[in-house]
CSV table of C-alpha atoms in Angstrom, one decimal:
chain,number,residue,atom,x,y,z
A,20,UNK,CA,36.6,-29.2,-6.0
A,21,UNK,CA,37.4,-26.7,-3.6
A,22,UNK,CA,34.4,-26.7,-1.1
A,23,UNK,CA,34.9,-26.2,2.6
A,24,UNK,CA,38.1,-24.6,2.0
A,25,UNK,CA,37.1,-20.9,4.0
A,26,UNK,CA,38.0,-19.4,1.2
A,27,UNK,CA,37.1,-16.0,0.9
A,28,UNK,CA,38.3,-14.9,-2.5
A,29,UNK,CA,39.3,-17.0,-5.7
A,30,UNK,CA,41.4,-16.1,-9.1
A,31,UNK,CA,40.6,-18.4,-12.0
A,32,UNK,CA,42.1,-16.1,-14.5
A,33,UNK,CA,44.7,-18.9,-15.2
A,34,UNK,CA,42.7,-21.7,-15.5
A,35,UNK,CA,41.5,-22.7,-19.1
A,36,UNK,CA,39.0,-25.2,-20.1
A,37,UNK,CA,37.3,-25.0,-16.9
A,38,UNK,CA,33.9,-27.5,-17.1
A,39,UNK,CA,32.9,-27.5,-13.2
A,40,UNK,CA,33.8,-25.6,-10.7
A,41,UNK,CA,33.0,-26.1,-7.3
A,42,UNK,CA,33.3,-23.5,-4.5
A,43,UNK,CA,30.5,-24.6,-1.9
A,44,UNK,CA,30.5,-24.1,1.8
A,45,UNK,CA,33.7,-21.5,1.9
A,46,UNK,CA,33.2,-17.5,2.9
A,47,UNK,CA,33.0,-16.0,-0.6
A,48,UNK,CA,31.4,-12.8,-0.8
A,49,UNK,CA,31.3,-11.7,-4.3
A,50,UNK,CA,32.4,-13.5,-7.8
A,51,UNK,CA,32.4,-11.8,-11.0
A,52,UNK,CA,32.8,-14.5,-14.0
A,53,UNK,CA,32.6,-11.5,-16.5
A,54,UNK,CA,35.8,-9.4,-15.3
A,55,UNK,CA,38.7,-9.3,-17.5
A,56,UNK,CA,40.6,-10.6,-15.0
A,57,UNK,CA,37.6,-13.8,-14.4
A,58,UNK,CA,37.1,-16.9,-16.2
A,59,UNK,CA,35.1,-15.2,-19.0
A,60,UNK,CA,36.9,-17.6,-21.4
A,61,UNK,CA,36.1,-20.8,-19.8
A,62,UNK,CA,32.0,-20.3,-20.5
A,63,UNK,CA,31.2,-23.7,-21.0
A,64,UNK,CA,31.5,-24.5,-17.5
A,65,UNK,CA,28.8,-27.5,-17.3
A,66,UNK,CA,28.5,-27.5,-13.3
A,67,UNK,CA,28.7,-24.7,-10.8
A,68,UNK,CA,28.1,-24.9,-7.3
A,69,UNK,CA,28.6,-22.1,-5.6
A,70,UNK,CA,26.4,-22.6,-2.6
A,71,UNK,CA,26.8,-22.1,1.2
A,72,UNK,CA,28.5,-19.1,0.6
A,73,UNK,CA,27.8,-15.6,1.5
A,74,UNK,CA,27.5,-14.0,-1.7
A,75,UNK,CA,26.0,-10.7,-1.6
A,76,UNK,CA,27.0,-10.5,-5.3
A,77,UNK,CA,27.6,-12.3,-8.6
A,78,UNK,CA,27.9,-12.2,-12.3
A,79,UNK,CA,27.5,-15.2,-14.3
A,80,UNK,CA,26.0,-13.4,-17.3
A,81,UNK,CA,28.3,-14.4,-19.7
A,82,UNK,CA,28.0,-18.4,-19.5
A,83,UNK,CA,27.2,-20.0,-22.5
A,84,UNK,CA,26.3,-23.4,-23.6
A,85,UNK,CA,28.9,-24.9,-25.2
A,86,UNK,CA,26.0,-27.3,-27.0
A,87,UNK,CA,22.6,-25.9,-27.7
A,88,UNK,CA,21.5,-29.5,-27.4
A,89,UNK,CA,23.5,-30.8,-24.8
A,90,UNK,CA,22.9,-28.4,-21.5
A,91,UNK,CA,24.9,-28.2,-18.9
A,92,UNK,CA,24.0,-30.8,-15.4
A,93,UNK,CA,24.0,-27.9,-12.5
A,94,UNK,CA,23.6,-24.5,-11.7
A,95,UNK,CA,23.3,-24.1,-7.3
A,96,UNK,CA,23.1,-21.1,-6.3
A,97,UNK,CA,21.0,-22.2,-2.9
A,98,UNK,CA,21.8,-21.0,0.8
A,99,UNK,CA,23.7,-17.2,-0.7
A,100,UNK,CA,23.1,-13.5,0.6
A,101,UNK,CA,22.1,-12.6,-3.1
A,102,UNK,CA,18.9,-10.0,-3.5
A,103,UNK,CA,19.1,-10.4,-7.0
A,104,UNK,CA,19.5,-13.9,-9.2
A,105,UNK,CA,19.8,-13.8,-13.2
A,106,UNK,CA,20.1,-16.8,-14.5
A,107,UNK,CA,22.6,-16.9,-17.4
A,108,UNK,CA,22.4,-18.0,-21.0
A,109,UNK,CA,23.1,-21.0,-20.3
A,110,UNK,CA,20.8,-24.1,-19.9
A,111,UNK,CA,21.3,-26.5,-17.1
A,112,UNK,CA,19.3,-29.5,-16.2
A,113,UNK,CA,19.3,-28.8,-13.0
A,114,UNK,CA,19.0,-25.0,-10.9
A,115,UNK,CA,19.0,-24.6,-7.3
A,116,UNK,CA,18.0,-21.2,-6.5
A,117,UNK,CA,16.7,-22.1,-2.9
A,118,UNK,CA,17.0,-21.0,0.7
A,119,UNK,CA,18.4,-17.5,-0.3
A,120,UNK,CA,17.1,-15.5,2.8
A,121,UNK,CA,17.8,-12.1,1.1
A,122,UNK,CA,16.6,-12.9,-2.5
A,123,UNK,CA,14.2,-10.4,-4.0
A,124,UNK,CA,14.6,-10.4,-7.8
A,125,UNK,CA,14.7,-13.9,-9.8
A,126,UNK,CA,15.4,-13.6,-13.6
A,127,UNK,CA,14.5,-16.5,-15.7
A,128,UNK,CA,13.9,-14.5,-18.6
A,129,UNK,CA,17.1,-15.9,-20.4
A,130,UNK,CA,15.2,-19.5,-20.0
A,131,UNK,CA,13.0,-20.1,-21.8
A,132,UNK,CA,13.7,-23.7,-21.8
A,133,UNK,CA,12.0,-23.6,-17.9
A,134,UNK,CA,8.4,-23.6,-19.8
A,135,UNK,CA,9.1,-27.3,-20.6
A,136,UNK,CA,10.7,-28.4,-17.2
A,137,UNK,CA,7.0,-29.6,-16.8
A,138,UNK,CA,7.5,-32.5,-19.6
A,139,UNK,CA,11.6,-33.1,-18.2
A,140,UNK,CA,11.7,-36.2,-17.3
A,141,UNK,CA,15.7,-35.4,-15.8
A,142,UNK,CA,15.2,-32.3,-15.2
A,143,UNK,CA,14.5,-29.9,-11.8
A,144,UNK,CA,14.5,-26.8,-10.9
A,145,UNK,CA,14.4,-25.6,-6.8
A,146,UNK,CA,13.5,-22.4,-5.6
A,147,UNK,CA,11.9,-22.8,-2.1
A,148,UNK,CA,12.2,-21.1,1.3
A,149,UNK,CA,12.8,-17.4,-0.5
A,150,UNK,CA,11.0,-15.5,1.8
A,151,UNK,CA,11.3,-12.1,0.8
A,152,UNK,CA,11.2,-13.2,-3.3
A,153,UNK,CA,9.0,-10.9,-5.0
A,154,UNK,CA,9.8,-10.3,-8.2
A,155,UNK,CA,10.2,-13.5,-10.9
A,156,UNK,CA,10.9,-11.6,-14.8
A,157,UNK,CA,10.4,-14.0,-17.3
A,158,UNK,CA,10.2,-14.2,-21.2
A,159,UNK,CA,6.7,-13.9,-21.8
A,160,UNK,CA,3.4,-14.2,-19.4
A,161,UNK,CA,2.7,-17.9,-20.9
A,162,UNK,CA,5.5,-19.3,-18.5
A,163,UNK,CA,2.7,-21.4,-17.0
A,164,UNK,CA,5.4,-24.0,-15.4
A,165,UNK,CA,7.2,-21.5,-12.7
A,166,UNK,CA,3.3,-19.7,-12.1
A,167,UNK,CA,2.3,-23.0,-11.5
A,168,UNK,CA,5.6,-24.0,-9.7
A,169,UNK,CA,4.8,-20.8,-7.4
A,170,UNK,CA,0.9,-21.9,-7.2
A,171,UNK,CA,-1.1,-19.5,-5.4
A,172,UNK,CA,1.5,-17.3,-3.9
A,173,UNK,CA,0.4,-13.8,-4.3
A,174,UNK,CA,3.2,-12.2,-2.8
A,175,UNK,CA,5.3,-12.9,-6.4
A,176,UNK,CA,5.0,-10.3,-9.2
A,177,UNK,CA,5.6,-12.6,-12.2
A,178,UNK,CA,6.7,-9.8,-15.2
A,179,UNK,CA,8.0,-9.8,-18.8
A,180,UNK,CA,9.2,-5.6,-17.7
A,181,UNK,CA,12.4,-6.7,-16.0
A,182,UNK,CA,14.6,-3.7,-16.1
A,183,UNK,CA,14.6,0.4,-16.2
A,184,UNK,CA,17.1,2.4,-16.5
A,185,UNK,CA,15.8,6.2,-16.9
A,186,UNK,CA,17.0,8.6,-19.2
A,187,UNK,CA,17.1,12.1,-19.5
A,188,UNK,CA,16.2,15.3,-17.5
A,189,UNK,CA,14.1,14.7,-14.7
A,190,UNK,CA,13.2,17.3,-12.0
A,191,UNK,CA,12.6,15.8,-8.4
């Protein structure tokens, strides 16, 4: 645990075996888990709490789950300068994706165990007071649990067409 430490940068590179990390309430402003140089090895990492911080960016695209069946307990990533969220591969009971006054983009398309959060009796998933959240990708339009989760909000563009990148000769 090394919350409320005003940290401002961090260097796991040494550390193996890691299974939670927490780095809440310190002055972090960017983390990348997949540099070679980051704790790529130590994706099973079962609790990460990297809130209070103010990240303007992060990569956590190469966690894991170390068991399929078993998913990690927490994923925060609440109270951050992020614009864009990707959930990783790996499945957590619990995600905290709230309170993120610069969020935008939210991909949840990597979970698709959200469509049963609905039927989880231990399970919870918090993504309130986004205001400027727009843009949700997810795996497929039958996601009915975060639509319903959103309810009626019109502002937020659910969408299974979560990237571009163009290619080619284009004349502007």
């Amino acid at each position: 645990d090394a919350s409320y430490n005003q940290l401002t940068t961090i260097d796991l590179s040494s550390i193996a075996n890691l299974q939670q990390l927490i780095l809440s309430h310190n002055n972090l402003t960017a983390i990348d888990f997949n540099h070679p140089s980051g704790i790529v090895n130590n994706s099973d990492i079962s609790y990460l709490d990297l809130s209070y911080n103010p990240l303007v960016s992060l990569n956590i695209n190469s966690f894991r789950s170390p068991n399929e069946q078993a998913p990690g307990d927490t994923l925060n990533l609440s109270n951050t300068l992020l614009t864009e969220i990707t959930l990783p591969l790996a499945k957590f009971r619990f995600y905290f994706v709230g309170n993120n006054p610069n969020l935008v983009f939210l991909s949840v398309k990597n979970q698709a165990n959200l469509i049963n959060y609905s039927q989880c009796g231990d399970c919870g998933f918090y993504c309130g007071t986004n205001p400027l959240l727009s843009t949700i990708c997810i795996a497929d339009s039958s996601n009915s649990y975060l639509q319903s989760y959103f309810g009626n909000d019109t502002t937020i563009n659910f969408t299974t067409y979560c990237s571009f990148t163009p290619s080619g000769v284009y004349n502007t």
